PDB file of C-alpha atoms in Angstrom:
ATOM      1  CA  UNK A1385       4.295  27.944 -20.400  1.00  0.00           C
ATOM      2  CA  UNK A1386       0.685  27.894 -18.716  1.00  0.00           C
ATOM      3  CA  UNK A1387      -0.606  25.384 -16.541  1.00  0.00           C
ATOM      4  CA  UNK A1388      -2.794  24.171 -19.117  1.00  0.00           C
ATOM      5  CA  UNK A1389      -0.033  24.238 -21.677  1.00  0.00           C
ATOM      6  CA  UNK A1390       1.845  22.090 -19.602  1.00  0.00           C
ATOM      7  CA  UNK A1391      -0.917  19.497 -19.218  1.00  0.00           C
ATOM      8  CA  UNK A1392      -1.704  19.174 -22.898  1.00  0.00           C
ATOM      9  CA  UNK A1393       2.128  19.057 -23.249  1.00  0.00           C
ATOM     10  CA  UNK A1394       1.943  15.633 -21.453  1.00  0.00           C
ATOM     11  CA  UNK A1395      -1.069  14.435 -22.826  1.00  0.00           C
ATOM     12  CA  UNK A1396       0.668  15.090 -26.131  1.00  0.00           C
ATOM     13  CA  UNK A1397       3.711  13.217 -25.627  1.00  0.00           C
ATOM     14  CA  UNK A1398       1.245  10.175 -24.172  1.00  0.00           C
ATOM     15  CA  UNK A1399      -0.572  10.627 -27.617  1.00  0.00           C
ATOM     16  CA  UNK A1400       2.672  10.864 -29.588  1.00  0.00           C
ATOM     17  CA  UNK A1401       3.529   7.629 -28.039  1.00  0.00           C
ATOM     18  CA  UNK A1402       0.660   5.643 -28.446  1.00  0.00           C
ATOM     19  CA  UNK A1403       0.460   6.787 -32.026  1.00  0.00           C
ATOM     20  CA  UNK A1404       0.447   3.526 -34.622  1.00  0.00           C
ATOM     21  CA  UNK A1405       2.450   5.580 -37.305  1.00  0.00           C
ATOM     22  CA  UNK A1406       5.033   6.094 -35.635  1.00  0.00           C
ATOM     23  CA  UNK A1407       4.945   5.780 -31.943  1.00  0.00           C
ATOM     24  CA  UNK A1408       7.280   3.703 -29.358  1.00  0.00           C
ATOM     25  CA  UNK A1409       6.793   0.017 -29.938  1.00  0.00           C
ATOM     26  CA  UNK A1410       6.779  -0.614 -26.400  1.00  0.00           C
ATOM     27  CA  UNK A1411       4.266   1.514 -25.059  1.00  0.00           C
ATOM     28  CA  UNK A1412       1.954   0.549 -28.075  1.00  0.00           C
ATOM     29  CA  UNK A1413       1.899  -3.029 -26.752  1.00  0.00           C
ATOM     30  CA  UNK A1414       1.231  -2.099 -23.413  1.00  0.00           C
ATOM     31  CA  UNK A1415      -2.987  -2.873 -21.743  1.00  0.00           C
ATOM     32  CA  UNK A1416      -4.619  -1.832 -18.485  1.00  0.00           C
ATOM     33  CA  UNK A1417      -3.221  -5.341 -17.527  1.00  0.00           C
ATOM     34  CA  UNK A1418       0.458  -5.115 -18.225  1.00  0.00           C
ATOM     35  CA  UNK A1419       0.816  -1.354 -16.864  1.00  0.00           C
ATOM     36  CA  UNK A1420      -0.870  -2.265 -13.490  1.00  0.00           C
ATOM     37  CA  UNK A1421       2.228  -3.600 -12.148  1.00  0.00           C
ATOM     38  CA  UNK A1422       4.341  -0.013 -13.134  1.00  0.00           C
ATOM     39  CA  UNK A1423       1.032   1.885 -11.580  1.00  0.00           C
ATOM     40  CA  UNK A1424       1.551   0.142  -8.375  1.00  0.00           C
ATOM     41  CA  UNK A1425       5.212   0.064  -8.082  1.00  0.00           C
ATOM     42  CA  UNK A1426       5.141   4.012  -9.133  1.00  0.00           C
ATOM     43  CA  UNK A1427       2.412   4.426  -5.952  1.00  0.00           C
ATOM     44  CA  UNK A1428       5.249   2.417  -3.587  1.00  0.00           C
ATOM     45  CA  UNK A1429       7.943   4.768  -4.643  1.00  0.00           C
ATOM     46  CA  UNK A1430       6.015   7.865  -3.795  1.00  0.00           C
ATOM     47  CA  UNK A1431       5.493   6.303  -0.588  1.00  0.00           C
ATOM     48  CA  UNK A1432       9.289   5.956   0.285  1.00  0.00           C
ATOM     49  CA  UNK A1433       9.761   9.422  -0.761  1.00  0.00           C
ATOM     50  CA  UNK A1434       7.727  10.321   1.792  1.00  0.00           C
ATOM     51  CA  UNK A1435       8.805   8.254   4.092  1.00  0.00           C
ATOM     52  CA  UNK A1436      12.288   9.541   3.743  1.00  0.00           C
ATOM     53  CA  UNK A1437      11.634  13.101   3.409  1.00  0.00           C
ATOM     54  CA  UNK A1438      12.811  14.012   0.358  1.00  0.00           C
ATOM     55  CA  UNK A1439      10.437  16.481  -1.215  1.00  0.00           C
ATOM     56  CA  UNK A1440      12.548  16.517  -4.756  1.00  0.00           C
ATOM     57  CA  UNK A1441      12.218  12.661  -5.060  1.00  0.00           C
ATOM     58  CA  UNK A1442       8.491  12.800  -4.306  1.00  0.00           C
ATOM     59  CA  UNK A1443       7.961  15.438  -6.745  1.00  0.00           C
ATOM     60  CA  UNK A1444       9.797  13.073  -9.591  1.00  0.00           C
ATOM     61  CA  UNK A1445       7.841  10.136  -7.785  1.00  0.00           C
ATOM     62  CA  UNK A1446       4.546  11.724  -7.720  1.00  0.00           C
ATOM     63  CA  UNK A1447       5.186  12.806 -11.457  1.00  0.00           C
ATOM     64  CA  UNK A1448       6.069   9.536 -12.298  1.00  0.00           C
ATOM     65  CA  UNK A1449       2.236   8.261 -10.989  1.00  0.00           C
ATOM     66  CA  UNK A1450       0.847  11.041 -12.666  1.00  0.00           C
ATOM     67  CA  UNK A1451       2.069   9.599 -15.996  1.00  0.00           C
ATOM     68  CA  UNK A1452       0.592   6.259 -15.268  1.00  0.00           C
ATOM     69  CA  UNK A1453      -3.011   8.055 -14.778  1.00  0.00           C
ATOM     70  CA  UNK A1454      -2.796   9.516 -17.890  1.00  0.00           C
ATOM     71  CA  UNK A1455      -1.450   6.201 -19.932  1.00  0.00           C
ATOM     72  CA  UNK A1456      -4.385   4.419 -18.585  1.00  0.00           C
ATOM     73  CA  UNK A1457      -6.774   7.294 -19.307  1.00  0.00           C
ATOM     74  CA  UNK A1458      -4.763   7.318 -22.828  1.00  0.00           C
ATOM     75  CA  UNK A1459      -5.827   3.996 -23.394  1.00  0.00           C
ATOM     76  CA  UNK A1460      -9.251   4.085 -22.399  1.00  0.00           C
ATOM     77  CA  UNK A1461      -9.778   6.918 -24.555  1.00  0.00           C
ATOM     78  CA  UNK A1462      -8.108   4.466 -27.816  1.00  0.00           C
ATOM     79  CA  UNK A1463     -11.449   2.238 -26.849  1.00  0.00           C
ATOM     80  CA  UNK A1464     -13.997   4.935 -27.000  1.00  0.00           C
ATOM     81  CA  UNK A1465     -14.115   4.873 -22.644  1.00  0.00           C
ATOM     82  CA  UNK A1466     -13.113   7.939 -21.144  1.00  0.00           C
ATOM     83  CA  UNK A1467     -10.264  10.638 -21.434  1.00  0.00           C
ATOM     84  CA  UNK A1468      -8.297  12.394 -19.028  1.00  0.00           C
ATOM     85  CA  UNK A1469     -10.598  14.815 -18.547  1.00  0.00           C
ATOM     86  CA  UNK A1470     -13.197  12.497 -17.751  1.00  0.00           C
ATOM     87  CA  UNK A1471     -10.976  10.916 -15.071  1.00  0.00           C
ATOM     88  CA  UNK A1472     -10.381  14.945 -13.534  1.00  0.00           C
ATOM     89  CA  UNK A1473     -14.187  15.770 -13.735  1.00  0.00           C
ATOM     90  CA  UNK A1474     -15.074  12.528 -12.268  1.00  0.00           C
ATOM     91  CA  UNK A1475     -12.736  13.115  -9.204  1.00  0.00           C
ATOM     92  CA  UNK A1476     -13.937  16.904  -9.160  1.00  0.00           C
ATOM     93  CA  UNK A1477     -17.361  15.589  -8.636  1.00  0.00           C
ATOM     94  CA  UNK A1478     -16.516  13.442  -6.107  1.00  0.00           C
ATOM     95  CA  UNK A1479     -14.547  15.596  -3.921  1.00  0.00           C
ATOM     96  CA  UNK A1480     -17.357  18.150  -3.941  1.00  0.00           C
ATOM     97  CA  UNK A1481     -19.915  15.762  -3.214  1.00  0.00           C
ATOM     98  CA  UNK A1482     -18.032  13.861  -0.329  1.00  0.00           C
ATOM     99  CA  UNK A1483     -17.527  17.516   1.580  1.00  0.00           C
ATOM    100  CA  UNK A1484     -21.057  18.783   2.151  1.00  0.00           C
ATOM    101  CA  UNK A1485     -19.720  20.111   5.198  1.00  0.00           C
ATOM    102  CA  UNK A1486     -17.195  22.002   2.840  1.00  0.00           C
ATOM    103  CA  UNK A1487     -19.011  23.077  -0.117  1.00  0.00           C
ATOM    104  CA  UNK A1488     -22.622  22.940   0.974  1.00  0.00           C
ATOM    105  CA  UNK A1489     -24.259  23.662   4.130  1.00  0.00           C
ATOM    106  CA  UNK A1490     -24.278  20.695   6.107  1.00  0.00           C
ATOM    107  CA  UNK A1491     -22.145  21.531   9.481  1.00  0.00           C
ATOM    108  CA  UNK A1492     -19.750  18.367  10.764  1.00  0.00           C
ATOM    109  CA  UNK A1493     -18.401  18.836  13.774  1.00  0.00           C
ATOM    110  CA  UNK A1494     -14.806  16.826  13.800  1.00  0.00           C
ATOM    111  CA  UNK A1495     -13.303  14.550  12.055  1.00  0.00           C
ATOM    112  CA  UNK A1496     -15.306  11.245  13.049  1.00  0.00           C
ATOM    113  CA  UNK A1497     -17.774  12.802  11.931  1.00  0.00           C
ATOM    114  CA  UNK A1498     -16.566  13.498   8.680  1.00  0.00           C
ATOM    115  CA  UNK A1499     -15.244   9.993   7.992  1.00  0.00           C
ATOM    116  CA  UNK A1500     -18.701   8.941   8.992  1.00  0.00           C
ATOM    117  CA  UNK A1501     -20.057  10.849   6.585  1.00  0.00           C
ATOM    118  CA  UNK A1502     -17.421   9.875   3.966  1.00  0.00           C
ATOM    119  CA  UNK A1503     -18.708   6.224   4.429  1.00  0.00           C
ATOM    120  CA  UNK A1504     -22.373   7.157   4.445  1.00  0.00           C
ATOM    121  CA  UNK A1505     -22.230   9.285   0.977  1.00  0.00           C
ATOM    122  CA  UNK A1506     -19.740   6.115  -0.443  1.00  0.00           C
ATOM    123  CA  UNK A1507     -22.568   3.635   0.493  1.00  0.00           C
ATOM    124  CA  UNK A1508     -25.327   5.854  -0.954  1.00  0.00           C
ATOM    125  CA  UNK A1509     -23.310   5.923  -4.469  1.00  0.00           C
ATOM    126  CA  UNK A1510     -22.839   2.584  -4.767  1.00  0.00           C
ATOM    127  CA  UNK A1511     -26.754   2.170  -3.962  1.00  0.00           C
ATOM    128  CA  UNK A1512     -27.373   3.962  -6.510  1.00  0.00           C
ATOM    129  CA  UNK A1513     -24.723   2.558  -9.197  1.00  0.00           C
ATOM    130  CA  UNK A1514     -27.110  -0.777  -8.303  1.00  0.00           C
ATOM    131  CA  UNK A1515     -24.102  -2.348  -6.507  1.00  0.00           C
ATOM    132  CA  UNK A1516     -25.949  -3.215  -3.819  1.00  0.00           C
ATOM    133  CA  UNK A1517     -28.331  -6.458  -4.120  1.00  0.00           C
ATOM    134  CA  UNK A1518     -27.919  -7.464  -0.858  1.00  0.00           C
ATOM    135  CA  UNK A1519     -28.170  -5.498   2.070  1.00  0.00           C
ATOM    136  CA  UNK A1520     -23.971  -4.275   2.127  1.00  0.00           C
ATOM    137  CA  UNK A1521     -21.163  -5.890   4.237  1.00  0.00           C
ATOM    138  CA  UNK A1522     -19.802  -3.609   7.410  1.00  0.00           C
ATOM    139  CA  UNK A1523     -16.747  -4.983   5.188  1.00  0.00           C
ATOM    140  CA  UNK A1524     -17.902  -3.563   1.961  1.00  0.00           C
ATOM    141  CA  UNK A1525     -15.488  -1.708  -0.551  1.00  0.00           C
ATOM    142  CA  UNK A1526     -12.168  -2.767   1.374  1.00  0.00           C
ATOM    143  CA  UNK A1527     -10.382  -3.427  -2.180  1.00  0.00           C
ATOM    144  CA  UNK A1528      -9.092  -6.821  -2.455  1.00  0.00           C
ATOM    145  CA  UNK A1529      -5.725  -5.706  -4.536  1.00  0.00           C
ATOM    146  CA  UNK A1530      -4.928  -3.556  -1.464  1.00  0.00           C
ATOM    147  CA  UNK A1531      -1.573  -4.826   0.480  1.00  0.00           C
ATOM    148  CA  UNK A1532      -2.361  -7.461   3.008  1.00  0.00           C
ATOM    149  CA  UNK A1533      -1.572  -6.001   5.866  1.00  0.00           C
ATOM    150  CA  UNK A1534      -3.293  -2.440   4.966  1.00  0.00           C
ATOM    151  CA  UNK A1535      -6.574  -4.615   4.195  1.00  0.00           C
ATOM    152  CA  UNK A1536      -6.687  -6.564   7.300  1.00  0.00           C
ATOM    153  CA  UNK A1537      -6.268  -2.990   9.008  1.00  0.00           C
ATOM    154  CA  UNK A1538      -8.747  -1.532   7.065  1.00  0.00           C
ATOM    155  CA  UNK A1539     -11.034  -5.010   7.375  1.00  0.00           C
ATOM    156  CA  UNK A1540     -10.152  -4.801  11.375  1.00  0.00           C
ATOM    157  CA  UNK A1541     -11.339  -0.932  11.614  1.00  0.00           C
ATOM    158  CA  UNK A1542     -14.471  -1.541   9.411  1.00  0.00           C
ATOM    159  CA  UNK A1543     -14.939  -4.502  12.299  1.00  0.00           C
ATOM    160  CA  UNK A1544     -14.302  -2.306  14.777  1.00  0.00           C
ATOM    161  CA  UNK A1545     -17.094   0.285  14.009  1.00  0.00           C
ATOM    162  CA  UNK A1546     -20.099  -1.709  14.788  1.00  0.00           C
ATOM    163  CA  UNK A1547     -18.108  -3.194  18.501  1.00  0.00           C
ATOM    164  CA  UNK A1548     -16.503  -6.487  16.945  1.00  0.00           C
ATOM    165  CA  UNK A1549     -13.123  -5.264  18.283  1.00  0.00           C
ATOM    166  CA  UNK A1550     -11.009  -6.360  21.467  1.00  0.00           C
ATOM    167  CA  UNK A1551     -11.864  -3.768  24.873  1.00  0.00           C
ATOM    168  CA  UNK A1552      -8.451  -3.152  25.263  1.00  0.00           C
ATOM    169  CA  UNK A1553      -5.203  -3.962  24.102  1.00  0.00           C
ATOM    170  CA  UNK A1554      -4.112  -6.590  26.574  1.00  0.00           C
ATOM    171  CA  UNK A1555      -6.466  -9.088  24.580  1.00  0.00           C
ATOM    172  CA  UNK A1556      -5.000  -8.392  21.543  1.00  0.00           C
ATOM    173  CA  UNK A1557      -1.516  -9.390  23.115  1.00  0.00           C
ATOM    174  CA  UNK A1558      -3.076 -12.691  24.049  1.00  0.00           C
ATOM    175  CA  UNK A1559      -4.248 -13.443  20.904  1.00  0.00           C
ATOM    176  CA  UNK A1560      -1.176 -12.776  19.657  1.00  0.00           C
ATOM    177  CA  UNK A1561       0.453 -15.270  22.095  1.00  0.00           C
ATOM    178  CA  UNK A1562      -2.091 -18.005  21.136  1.00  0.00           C
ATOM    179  CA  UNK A1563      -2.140 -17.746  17.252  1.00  0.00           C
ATOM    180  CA  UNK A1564       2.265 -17.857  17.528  1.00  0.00           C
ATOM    181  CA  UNK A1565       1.153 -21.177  20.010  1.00  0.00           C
ATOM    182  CA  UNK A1566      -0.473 -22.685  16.808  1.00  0.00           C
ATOM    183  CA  UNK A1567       1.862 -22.036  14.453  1.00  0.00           C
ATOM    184  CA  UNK A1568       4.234 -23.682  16.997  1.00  0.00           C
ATOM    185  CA  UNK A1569       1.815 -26.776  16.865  1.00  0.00           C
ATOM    186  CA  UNK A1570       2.119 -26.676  13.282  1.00  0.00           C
ATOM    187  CA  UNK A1571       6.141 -27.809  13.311  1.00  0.00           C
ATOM    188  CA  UNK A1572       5.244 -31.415  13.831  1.00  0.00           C
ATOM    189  CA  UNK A1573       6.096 -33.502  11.408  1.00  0.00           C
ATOM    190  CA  UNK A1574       2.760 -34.611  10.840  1.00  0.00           C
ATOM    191  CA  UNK A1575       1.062 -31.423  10.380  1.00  0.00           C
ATOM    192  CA  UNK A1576      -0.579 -30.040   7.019  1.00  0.00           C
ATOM    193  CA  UNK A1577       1.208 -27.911   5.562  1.00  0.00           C
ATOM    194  CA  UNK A1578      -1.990 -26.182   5.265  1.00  0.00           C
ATOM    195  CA  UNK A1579      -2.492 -25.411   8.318  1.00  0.00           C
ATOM    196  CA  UNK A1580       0.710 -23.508   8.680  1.00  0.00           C
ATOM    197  CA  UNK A1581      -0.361 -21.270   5.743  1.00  0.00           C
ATOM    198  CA  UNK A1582      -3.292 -20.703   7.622  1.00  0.00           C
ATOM    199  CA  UNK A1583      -1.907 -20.268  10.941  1.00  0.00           C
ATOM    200  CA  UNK A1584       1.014 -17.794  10.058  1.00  0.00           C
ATOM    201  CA  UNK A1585      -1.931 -16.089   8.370  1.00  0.00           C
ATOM    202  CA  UNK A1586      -4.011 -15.792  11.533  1.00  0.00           C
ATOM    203  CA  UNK A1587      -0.701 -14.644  13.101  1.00  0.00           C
ATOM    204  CA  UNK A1588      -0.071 -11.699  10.645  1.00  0.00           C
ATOM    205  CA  UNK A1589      -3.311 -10.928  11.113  1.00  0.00           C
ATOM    206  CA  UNK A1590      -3.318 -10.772  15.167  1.00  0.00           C
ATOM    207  CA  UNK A1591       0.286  -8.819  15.130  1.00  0.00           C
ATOM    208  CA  UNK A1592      -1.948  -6.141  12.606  1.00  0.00           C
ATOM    209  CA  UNK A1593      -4.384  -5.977  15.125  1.00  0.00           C
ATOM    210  CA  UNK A1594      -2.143  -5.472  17.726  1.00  0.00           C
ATOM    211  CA  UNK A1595      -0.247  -2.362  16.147  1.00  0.00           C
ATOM    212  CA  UNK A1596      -3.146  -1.084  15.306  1.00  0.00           C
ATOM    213  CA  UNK A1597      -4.641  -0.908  18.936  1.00  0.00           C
ATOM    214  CA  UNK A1598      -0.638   0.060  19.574  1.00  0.00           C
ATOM    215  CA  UNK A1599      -1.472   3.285  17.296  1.00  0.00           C
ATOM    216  CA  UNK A1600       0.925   1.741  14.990  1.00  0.00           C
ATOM    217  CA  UNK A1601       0.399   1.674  10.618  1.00  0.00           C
ATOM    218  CA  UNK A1602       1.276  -2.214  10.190  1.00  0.00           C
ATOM    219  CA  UNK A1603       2.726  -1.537   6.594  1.00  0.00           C
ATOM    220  CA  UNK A1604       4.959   1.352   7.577  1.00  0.00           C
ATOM    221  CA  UNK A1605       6.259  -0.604  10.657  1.00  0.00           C
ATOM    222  CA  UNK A1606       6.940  -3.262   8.471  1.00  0.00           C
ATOM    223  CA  UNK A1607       8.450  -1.159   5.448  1.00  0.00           C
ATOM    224  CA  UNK A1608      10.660   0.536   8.341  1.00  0.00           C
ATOM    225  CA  UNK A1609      11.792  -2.733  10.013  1.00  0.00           C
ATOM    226  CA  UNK A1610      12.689  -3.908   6.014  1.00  0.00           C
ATOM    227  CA  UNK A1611      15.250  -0.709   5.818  1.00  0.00           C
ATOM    228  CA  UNK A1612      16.727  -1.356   9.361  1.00  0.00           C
ATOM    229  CA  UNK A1613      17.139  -4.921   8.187  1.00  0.00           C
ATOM    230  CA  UNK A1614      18.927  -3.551   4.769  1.00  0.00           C
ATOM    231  CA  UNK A1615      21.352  -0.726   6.586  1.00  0.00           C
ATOM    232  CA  UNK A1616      21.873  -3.706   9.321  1.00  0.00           C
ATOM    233  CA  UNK A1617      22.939  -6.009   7.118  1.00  0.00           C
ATOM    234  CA  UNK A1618      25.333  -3.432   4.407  1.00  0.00           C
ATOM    235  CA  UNK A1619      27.054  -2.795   7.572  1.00  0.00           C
ATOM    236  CA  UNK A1620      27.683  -6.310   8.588  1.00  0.00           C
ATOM    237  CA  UNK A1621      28.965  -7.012   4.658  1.00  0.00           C
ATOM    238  CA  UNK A1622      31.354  -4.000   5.152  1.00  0.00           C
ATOM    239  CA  UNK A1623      32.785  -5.177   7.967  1.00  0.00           C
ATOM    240  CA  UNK A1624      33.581  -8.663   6.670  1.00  0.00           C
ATOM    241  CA  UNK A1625      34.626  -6.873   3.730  1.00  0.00           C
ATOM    242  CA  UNK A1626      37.401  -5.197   5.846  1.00  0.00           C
ATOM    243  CA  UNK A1627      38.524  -8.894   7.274  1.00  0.00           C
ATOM    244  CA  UNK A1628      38.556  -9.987   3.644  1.00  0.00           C
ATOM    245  CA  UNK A1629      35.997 -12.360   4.046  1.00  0.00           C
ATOM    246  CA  UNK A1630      32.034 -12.811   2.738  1.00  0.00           C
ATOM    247  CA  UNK A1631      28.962 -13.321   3.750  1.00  0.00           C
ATOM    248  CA  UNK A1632      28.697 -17.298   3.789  1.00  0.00           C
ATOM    249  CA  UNK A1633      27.161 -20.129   6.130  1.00  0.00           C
ATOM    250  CA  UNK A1634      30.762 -20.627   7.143  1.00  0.00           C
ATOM    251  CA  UNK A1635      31.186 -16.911   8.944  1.00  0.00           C
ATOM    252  CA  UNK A1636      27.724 -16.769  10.833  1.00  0.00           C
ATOM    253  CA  UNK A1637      29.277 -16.415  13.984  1.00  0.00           C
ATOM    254  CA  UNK A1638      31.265 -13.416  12.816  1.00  0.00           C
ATOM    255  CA  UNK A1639      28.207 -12.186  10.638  1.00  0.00           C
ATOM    256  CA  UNK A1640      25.867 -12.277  13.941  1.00  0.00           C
ATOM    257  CA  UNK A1641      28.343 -10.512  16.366  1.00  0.00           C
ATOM    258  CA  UNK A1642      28.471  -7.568  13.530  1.00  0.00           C
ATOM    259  CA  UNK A1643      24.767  -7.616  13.288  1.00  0.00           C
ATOM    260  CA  UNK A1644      24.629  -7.321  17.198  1.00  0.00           C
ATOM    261  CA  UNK A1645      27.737  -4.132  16.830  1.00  0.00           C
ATOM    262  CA  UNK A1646      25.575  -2.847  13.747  1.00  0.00           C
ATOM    263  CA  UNK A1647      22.224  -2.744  16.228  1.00  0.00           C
ATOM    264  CA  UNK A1648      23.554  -1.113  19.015  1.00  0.00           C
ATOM    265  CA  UNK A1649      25.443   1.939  16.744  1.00  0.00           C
ATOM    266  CA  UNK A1650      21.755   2.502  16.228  1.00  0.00           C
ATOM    267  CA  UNK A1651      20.901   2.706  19.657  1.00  0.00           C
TER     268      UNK A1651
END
């Protein structure tokens, strides 16, 4: 079977289940609305693939987000949009146009300057989609339904461009010191519980700009410290497993001292 065969293949069975006469009831009640969650969930997983190496799970994963491309594209296609082909031409176009320094003659010398083009030719579009009314944000196009902590990275960076940034990192650690002193003042009885939200908030968001300035991606720290926590903490259930106990308020003591035997094996 040809590449193209197997395309059409897919776009077939997409079609086949979408069809009214006949299709799968569940994918004909589907909208752009009620698959988003599936699209982004499908992006996560190719991201722990990744993340753990294992090139046969990304290629299920990434085949996996490839079908939720072509249901949307399916279903913007049942409204008289745009079809799957649209959505490949489009990104064909935009690749192309984005590299001058690859497919034209422009000559960039590094990368910086390649990402400053990037941003440049991105601005220009959106000028001319009529996007821009007002003269555009430094902070313009960081898309809100991005994970917090990759926005405030990518807000922080955008900041960082035109100087609003810290001079070096041992700033950033004093922030960090005086936003986790606020949230402290926040424990009073008294206080608004308001003002912890935003407090813990203005914490996240110094500890982001600290591993950034550390070299550090905030969401893969965090995604990694969430599977140390997991492995951590199946270790500490198997070993109260073996005393033929459970994990309960009652057995904290025990449950710490195996967290503490669980840390160091990883050490």
């Amino acid at each position: 079977m040809t590449r193209q065969a197997q395309i059409d293949e897919l776009l077939s069975i997409m079609a086949r289940l979408r069809d009214p006469e006949g299709g799968c009831p569940w994918d004909l009640e589907q909208t752009f609305r009620t698959i988003l969650p599936f699209t982004l969930e499908e992006a996560y997983e190719v991201a722990e693939a990744i993340e753990q190496g294992d090139l046969q799970a990304l290629r299920d994963e990434l085949g996996d987000l490839l079908l939720q491309v072509v249901f949307h594209a399916r279903m913007a296609e049942e409204q008289g949009g745009f079809d799957f082909f649209d959505v490949v031409r489009s990104i064909c176009d935009k690749m192309v146009r984005r590299h001058p320094h690859v497919f034209g003659e422009t000559d960039l010398g590094d990368s910086a300057a390649v990402h400053a083009s990037w941003e440049r030719i991105k601005a220009e579009e959106r000028a001319e989609k009529g996007e821009l009314a007002v003269p555009e944000s430094v902070l313009a196009g960081v898309a809100q339904a991005l994970p917090a902590l990759v926005r405030a990275e990518k807000l922080q960076r955008r900041a960082a461009r035109v100087g609003f940034d810290w001079d070096a990192i041992e700033g950033v650690v004093d922030k960090v010191r005086e936003e986790l002193e606020e949230c402290q003042e926040t424990l009073a009885e008294h206080a608004d519980p308001t003002d912890r939200v935003h407090e813990v908030g203005d914490l996240l968001f110094s500890c982001v700009n600290l591993a950034r300035h550390m070299g550090v991606d905030a969401e893969q720290a965090l995604r990694a410290a969430n599977h140390r926590f997991e492995h951590r903490f199946g270790e500490v259930e198997a070993a109260l497993r073996e005393q033929g106990l459970t994990p309960a308020r009652e057995q904290r003591e025990e449950m710490e001292r195996q967290w503490t035997l669980a840390k160091g094996r990883e050490t």
